[in-house]
PDB file of N, CA and C in Angstrom:
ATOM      1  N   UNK A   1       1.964   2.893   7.104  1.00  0.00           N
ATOM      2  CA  UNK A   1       2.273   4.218   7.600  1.00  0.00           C
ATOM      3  C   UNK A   1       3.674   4.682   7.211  1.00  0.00           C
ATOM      4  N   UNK A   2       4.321   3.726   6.964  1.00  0.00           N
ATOM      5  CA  UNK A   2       6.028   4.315   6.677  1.00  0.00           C
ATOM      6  C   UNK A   2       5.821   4.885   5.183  1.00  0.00           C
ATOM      7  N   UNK A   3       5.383   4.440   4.234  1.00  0.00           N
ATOM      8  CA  UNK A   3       5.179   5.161   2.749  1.00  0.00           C
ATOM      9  C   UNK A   3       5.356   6.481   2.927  1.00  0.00           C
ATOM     10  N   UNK A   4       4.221   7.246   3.778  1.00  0.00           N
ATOM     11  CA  UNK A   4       3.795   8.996   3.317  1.00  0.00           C
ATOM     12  C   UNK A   4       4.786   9.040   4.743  1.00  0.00           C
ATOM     13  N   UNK A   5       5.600   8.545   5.961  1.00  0.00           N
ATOM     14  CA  UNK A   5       6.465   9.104   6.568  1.00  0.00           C
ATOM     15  C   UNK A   5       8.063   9.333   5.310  1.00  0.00           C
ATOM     16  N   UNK A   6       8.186   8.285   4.933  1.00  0.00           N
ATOM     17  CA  UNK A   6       8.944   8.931   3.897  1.00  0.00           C
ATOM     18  C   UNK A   6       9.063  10.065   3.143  1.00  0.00           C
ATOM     19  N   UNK A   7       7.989  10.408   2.837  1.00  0.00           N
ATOM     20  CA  UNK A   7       7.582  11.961   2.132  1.00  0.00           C
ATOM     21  C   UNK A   7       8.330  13.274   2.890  1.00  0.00           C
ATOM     22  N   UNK A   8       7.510  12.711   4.424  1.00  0.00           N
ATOM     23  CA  UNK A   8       7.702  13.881   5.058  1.00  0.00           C
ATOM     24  C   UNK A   8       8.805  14.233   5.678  1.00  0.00           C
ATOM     25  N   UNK A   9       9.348  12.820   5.942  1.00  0.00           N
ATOM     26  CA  UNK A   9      11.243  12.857   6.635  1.00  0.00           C
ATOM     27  C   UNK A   9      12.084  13.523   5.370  1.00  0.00           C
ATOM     28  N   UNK A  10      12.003  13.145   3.724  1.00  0.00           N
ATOM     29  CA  UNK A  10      12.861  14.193   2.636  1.00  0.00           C
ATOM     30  C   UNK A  10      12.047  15.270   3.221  1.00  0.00           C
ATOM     31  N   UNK A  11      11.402  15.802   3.027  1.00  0.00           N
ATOM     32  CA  UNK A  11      11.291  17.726   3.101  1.00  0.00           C
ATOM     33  C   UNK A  11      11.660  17.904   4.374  1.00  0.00           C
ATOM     34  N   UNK A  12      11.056  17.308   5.628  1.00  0.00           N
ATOM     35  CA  UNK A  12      11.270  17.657   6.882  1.00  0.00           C
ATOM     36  C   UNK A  12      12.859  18.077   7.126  1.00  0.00           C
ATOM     37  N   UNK A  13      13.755  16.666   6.984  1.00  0.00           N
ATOM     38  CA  UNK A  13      15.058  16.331   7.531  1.00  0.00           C
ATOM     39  C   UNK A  13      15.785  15.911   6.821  1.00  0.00           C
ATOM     40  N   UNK A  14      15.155  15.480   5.797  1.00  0.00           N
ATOM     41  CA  UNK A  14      16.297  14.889   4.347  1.00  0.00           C
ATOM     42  C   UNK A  14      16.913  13.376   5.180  1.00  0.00           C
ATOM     43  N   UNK A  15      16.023  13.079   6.231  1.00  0.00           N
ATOM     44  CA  UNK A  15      16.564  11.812   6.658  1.00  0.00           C
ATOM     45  C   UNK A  15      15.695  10.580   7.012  1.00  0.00           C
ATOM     46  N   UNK A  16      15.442   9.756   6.601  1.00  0.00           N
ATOM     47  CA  UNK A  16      14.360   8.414   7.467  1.00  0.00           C
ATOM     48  C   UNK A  16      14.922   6.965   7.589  1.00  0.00           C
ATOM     49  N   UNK A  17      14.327   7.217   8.443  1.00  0.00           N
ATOM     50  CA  UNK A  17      14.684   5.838   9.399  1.00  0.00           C
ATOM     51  C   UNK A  17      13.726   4.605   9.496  1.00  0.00           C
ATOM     52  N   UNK A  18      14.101   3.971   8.345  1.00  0.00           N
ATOM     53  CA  UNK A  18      12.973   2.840   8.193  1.00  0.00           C
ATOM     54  C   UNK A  18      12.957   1.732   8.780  1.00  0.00           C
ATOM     55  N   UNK A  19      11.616   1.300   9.292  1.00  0.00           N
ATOM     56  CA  UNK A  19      11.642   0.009  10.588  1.00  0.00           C
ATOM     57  C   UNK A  19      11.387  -1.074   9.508  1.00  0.00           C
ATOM     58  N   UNK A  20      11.455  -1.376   8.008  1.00  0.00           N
ATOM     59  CA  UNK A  20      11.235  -2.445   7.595  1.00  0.00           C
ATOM     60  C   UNK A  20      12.411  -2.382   6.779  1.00  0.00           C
ATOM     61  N   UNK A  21      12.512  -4.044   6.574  1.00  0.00           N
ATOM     62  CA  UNK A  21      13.532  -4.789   5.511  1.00  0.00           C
ATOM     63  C   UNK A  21      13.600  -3.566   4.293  1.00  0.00           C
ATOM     64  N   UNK A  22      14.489  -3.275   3.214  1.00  0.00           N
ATOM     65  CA  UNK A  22      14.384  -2.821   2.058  1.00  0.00           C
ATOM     66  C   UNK A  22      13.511  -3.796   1.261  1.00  0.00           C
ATOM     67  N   UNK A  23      13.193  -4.917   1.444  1.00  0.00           N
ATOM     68  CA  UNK A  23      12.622  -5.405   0.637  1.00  0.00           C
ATOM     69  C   UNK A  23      11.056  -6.480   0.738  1.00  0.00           C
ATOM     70  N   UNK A  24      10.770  -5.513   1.878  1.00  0.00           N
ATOM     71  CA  UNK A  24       9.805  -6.105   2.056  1.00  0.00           C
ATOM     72  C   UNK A  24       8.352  -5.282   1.087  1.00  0.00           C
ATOM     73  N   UNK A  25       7.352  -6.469   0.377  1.00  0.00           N
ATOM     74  CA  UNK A  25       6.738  -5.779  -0.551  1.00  0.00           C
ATOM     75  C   UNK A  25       5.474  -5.594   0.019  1.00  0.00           C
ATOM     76  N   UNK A  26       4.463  -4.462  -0.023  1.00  0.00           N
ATOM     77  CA  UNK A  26       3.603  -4.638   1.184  1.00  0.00           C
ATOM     78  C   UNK A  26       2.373  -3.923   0.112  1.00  0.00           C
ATOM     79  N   UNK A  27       0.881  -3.805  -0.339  1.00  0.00           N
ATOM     80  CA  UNK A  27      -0.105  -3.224  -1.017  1.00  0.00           C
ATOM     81  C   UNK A  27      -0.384  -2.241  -0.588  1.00  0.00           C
ATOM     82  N   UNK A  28      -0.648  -1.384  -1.441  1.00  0.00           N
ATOM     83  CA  UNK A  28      -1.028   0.030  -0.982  1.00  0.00           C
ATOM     84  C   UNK A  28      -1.824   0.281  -1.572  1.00  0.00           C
ATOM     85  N   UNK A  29      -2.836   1.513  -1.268  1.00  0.00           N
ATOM     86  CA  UNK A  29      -4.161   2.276  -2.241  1.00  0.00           C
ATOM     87  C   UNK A  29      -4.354   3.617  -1.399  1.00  0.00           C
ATOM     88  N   UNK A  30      -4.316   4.349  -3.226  1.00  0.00           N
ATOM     89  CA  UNK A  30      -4.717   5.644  -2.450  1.00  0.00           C
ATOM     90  C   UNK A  30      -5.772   5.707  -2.156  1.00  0.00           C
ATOM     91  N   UNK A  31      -5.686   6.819  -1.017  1.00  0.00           N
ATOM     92  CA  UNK A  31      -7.778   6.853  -0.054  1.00  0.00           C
ATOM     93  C   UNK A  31      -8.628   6.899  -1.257  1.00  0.00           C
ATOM     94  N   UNK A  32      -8.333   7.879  -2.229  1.00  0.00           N
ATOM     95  CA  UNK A  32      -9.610   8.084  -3.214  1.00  0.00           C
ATOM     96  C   UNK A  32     -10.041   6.981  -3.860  1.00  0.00           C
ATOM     97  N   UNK A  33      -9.106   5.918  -4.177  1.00  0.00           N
ATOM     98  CA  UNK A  33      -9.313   4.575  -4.821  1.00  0.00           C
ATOM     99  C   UNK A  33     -10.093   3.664  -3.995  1.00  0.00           C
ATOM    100  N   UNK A  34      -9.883   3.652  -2.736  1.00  0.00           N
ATOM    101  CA  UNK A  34     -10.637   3.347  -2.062  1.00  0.00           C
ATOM    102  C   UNK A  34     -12.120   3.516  -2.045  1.00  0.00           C
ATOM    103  N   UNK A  35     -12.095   4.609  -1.654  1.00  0.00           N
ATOM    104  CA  UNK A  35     -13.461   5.578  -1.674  1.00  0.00           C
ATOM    105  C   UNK A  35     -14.170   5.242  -2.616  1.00  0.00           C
ATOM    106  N   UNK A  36     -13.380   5.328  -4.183  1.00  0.00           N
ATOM    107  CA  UNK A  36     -14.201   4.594  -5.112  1.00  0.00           C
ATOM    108  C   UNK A  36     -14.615   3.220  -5.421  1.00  0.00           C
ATOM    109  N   UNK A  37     -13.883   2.639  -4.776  1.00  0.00           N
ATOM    110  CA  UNK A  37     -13.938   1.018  -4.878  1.00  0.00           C
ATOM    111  C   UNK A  37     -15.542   0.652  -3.958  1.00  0.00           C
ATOM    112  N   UNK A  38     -15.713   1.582  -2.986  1.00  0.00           N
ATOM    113  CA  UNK A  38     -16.977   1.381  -2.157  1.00  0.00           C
ATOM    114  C   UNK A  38     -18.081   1.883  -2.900  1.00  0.00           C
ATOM    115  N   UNK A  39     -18.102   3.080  -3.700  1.00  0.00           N
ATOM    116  CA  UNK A  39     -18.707   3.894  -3.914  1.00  0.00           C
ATOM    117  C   UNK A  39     -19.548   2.511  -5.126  1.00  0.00           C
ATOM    118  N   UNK A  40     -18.663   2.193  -5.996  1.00  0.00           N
ATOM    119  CA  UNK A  40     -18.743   1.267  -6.875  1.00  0.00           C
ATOM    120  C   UNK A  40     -19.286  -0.073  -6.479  1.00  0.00           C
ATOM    121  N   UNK A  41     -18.860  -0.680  -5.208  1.00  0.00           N
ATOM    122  CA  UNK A  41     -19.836  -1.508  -4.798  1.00  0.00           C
ATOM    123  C   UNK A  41     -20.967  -1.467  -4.650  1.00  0.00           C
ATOM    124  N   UNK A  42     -21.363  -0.236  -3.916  1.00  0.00           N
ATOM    125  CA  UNK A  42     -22.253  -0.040  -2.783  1.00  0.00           C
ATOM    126  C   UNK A  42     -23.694   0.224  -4.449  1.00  0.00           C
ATOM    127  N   UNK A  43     -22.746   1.024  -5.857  1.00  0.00           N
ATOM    128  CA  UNK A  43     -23.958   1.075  -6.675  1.00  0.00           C
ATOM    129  C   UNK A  43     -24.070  -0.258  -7.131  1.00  0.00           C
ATOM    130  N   UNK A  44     -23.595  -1.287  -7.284  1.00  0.00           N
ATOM    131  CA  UNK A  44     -24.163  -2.471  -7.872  1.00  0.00           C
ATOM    132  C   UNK A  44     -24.925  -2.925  -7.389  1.00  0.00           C
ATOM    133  N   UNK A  45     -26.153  -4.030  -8.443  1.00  0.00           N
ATOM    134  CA  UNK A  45     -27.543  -4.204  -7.700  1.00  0.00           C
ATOM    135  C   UNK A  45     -26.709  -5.568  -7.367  1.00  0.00           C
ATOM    136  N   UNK A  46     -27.450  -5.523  -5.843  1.00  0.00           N
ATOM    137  CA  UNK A  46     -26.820  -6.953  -4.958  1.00  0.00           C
ATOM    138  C   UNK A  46     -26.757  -8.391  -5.644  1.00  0.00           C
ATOM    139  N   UNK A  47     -28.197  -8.478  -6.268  1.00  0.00           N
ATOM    140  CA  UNK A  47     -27.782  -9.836  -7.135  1.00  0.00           C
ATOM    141  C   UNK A  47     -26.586 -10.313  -8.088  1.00  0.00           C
ATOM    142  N   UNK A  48     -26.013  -9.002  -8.423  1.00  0.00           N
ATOM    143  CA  UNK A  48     -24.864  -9.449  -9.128  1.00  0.00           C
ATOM    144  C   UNK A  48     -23.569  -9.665  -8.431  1.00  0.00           C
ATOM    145  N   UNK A  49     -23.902  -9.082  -6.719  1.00  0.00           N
ATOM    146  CA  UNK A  49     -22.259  -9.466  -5.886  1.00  0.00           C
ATOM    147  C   UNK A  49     -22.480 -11.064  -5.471  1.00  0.00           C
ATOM    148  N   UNK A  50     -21.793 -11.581  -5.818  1.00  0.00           N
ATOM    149  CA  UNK A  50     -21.319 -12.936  -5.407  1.00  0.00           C
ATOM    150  C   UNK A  50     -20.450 -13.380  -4.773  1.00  0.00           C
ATOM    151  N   UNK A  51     -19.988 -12.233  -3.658  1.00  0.00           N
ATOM    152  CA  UNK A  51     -19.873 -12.383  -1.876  1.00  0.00           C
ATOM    153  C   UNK A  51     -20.269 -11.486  -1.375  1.00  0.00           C
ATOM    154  N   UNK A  52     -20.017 -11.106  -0.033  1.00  0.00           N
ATOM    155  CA  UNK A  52     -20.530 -10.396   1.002  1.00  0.00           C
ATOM    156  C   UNK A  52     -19.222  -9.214   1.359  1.00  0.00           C
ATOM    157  N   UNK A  53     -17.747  -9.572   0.711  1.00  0.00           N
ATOM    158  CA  UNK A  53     -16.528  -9.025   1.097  1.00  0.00           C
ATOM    159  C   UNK A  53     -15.356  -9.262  -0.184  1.00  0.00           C
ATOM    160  N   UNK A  54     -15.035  -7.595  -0.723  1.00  0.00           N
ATOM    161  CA  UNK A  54     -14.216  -7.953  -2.011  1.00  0.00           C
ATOM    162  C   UNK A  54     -12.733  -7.651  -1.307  1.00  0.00           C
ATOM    163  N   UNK A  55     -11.735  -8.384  -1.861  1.00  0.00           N
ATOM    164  CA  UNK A  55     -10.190  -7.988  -2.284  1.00  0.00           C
ATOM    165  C   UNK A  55      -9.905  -6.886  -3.137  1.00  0.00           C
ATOM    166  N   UNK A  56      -9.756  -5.389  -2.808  1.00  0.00           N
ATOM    167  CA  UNK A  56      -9.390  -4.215  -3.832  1.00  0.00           C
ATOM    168  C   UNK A  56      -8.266  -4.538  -3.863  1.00  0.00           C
ATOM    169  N   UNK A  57      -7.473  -4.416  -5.468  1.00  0.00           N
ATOM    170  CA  UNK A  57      -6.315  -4.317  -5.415  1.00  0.00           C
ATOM    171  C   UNK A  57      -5.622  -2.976  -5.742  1.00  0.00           C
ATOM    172  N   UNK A  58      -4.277  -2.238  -5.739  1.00  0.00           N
ATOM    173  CA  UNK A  58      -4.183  -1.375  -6.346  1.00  0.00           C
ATOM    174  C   UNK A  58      -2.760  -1.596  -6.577  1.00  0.00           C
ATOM    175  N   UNK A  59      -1.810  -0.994  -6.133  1.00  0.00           N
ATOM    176  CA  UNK A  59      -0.278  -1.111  -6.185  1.00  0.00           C
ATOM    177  C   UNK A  59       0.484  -2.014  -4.858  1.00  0.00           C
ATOM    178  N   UNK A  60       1.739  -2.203  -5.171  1.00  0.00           N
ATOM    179  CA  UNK A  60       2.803  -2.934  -4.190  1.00  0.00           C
ATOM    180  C   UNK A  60       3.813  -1.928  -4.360  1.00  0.00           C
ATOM    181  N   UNK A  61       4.773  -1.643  -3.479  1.00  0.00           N
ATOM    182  CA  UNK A  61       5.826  -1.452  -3.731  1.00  0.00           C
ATOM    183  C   UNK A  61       6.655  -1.826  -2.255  1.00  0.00           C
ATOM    184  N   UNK A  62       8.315  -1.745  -2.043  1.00  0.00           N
ATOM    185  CA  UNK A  62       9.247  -1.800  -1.070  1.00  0.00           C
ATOM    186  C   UNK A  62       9.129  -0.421  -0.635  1.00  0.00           C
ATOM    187  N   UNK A  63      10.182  -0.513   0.320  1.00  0.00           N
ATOM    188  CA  UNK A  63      11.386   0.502   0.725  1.00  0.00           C
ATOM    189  C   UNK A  63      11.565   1.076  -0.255  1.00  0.00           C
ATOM    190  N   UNK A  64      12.592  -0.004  -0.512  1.00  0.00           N
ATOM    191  CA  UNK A  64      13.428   0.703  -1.723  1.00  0.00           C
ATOM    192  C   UNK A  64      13.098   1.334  -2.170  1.00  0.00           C
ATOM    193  N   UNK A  65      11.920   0.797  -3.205  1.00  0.00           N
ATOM    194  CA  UNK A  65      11.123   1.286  -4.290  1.00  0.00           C
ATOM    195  C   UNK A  65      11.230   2.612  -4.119  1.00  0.00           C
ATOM    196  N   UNK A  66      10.588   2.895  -2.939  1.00  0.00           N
ATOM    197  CA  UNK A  66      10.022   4.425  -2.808  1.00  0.00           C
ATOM    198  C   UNK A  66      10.954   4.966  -2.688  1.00  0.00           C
ATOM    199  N   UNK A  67      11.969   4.956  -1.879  1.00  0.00           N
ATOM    200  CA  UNK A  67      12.592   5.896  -1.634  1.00  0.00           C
ATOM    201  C   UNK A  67      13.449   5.951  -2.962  1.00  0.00           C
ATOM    202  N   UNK A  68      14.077   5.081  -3.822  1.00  0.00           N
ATOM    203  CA  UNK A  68      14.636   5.449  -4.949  1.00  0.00           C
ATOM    204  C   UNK A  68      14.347   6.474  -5.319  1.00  0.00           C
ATOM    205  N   UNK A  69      12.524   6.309  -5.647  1.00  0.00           N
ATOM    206  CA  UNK A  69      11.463   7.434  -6.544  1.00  0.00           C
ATOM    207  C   UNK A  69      12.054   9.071  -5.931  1.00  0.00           C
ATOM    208  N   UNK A  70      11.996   8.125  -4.476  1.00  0.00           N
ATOM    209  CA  UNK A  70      11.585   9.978  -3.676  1.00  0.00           C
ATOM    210  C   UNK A  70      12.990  10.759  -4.083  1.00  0.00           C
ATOM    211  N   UNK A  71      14.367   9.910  -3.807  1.00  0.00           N
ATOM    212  CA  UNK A  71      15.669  10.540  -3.904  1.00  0.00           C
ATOM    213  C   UNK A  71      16.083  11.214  -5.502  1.00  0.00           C
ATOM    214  N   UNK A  72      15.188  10.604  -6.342  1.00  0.00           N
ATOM    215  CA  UNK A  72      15.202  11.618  -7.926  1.00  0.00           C
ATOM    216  C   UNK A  72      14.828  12.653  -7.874  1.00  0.00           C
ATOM    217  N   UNK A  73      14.233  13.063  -6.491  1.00  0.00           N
ATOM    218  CA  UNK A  73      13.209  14.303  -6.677  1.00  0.00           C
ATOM    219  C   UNK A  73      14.227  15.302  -5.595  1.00  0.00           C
ATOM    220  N   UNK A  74      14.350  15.036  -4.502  1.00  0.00           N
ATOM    221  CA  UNK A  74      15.252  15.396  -3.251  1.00  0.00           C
ATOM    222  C   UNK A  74      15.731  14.714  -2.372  1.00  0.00           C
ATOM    223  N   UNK A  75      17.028  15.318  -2.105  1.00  0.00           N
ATOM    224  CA  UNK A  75      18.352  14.434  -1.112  1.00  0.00           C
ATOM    225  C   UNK A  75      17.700  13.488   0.055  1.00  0.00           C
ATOM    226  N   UNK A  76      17.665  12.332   0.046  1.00  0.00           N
ATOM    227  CA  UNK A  76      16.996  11.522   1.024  1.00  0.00           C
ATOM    228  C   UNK A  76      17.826  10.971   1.731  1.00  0.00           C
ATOM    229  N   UNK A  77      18.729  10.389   2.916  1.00  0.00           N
ATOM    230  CA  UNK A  77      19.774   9.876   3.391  1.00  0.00           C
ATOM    231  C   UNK A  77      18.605   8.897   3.944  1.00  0.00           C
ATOM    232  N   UNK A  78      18.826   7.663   4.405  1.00  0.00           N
ATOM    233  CA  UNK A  78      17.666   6.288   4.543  1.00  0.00           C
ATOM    234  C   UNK A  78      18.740   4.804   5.747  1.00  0.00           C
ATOM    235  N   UNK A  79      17.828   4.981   6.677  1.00  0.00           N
ATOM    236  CA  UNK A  79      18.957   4.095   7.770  1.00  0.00           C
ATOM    237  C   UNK A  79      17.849   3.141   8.584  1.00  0.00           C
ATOM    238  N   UNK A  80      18.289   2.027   7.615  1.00  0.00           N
ATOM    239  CA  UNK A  80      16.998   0.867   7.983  1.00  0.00           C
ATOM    240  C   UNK A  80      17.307   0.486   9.425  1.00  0.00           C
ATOM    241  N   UNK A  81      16.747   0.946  10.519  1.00  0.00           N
ATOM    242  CA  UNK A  81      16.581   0.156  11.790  1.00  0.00           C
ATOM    243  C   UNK A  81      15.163  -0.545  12.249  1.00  0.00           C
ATOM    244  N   UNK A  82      15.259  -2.079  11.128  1.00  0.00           N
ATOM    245  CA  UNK A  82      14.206  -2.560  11.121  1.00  0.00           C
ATOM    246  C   UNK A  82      13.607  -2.607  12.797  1.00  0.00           C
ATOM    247  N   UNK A  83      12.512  -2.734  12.805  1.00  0.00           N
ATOM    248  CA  UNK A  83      11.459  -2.845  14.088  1.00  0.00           C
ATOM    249  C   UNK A  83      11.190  -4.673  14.286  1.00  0.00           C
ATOM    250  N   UNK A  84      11.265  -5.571  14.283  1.00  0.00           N
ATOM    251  CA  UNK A  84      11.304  -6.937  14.575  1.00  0.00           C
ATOM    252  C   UNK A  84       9.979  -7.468  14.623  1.00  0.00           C
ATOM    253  N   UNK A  85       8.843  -6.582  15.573  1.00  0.00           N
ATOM    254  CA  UNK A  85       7.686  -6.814  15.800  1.00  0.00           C
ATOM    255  C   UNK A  85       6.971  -6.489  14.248  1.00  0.00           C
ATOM    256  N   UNK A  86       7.559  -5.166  13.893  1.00  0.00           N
ATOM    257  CA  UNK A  86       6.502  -4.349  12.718  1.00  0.00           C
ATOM    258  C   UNK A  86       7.239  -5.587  11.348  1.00  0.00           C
ATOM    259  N   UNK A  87       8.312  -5.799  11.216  1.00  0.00           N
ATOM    260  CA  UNK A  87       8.831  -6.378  10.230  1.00  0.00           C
ATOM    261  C   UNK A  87       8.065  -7.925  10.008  1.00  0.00           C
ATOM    262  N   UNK A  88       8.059  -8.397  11.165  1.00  0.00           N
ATOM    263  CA  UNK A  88       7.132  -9.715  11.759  1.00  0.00           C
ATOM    264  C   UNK A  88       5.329  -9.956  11.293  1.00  0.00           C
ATOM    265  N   UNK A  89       4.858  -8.633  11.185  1.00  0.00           N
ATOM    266  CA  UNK A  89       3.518  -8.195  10.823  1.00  0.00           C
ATOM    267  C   UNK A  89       3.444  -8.506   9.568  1.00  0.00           C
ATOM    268  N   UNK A  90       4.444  -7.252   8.922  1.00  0.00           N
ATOM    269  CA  UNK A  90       4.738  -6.882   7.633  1.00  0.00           C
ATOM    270  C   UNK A  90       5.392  -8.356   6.621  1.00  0.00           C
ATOM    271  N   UNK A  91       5.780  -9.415   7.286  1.00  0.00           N
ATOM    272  CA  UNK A  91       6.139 -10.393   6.095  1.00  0.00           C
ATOM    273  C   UNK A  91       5.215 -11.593   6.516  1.00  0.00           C
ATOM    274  N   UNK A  92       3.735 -11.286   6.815  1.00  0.00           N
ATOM    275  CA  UNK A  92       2.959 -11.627   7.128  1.00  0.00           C
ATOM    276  C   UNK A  92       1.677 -11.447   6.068  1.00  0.00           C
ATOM    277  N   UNK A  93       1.786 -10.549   5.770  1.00  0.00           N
ATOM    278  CA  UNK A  93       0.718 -10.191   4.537  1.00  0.00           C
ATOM    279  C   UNK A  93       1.232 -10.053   3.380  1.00  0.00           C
ATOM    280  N   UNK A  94       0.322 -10.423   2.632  1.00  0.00           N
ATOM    281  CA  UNK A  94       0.477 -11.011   0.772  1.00  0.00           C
ATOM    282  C   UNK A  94       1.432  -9.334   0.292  1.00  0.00           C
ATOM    283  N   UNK A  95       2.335 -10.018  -0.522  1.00  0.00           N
ATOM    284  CA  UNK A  95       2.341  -8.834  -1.602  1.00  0.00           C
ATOM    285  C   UNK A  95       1.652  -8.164  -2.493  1.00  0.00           C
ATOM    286  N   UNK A  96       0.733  -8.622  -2.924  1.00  0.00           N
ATOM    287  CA  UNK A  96      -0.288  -8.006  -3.820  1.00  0.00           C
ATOM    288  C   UNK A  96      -1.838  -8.960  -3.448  1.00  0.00           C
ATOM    289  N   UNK A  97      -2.440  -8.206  -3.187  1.00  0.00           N
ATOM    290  CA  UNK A  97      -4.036  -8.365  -3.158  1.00  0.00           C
ATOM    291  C   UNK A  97      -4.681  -9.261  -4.370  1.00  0.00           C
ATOM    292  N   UNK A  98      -5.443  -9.855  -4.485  1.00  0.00           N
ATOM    293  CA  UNK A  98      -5.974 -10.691  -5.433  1.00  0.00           C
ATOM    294  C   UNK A  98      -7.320 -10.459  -5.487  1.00  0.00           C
ATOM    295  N   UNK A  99      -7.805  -9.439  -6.272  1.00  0.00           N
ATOM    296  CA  UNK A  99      -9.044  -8.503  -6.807  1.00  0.00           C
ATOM    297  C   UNK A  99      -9.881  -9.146  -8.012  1.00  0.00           C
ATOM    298  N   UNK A 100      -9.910 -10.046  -7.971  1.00  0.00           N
ATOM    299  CA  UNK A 100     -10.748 -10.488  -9.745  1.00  0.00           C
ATOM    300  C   UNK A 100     -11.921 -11.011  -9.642  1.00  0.00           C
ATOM    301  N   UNK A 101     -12.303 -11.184  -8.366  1.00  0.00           N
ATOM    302  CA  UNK A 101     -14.425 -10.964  -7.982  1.00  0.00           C
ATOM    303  C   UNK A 101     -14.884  -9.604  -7.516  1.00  0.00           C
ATOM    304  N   UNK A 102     -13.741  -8.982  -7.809  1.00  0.00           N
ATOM    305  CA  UNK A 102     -14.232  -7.539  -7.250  1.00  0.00           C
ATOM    306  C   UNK A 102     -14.557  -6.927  -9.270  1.00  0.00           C
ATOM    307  N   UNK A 103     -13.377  -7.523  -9.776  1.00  0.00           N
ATOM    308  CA  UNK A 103     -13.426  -7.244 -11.695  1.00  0.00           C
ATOM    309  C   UNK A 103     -14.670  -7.843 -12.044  1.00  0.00           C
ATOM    310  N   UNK A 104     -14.879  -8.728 -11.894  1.00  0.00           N
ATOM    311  CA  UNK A 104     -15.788  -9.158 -12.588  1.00  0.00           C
ATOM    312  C   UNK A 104     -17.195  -9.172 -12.092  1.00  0.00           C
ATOM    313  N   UNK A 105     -17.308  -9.020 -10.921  1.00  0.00           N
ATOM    314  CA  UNK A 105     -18.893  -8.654 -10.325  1.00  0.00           C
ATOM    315  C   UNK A 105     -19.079  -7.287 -10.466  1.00  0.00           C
ATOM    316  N   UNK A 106     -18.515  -6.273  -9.999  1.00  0.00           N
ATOM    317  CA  UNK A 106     -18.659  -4.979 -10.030  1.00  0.00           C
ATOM    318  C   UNK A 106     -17.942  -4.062 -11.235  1.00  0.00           C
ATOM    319  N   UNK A 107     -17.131  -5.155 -11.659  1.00  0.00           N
ATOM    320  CA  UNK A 107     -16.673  -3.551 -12.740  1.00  0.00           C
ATOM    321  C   UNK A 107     -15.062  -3.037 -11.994  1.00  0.00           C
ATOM    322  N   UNK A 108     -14.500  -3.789 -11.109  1.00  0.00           N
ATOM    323  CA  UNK A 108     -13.421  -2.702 -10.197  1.00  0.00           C
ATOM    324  C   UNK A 108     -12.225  -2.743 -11.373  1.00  0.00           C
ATOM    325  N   UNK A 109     -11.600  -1.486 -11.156  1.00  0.00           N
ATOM    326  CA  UNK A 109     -10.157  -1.711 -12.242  1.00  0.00           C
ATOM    327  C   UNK A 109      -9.526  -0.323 -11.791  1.00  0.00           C
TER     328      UNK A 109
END
């Protein structure tokens, strides 16, 4: 959820206040990729899925990352008051997803 709050704190306030590390790396996918990733399952004939549950992968990025991107575009001021609980979650899950029975049974890319 902090990704697209970033968006909206530059236009909103030109200010955000991020509850995670700068460097924590966390997977992301846009909805439509999603959407297609099902859409794409759901057409393959079942004999060729060889599980019941795929890993989509799509992008990683930080903090940082983003907000670098966002501050090329407009004035962003950025004041990490990590959250302890959310940070605790967040260096809890993989940096990048591991998708390659989703490649090779269905076609995902």
């Amino acid at each position: 959820d902090y990704a697209v709050q970033i968006f909206y704190d530059a236009i909103e306030t030109g200010h955000h206040e991020c509850f995670l590390e700068s460097d924590t790396r966390l997977p992301m996918m846009y909805i439509s990729d999603c959407t297609q990733s099902v859409i794409q399952m759901m057409e393959c004939p079942a004999e060729e899925l060889s599980q019941r549950t795929y890993n989509i992968a799509a992008f990683s990025f930080t903090p940082a990352e983003i907000i670098a991107e966002v501050q090329k575009y407009v004035p962003l001021t950025v004041e990490y008051k990590v959250d302890e609980t959310r940070q605790r979650i967040a260096s809890t899950w993989p940096q990048v997803l591991e998708d390659t029975n989703a490649r090779r049974d269905w076609g995902w890319d």
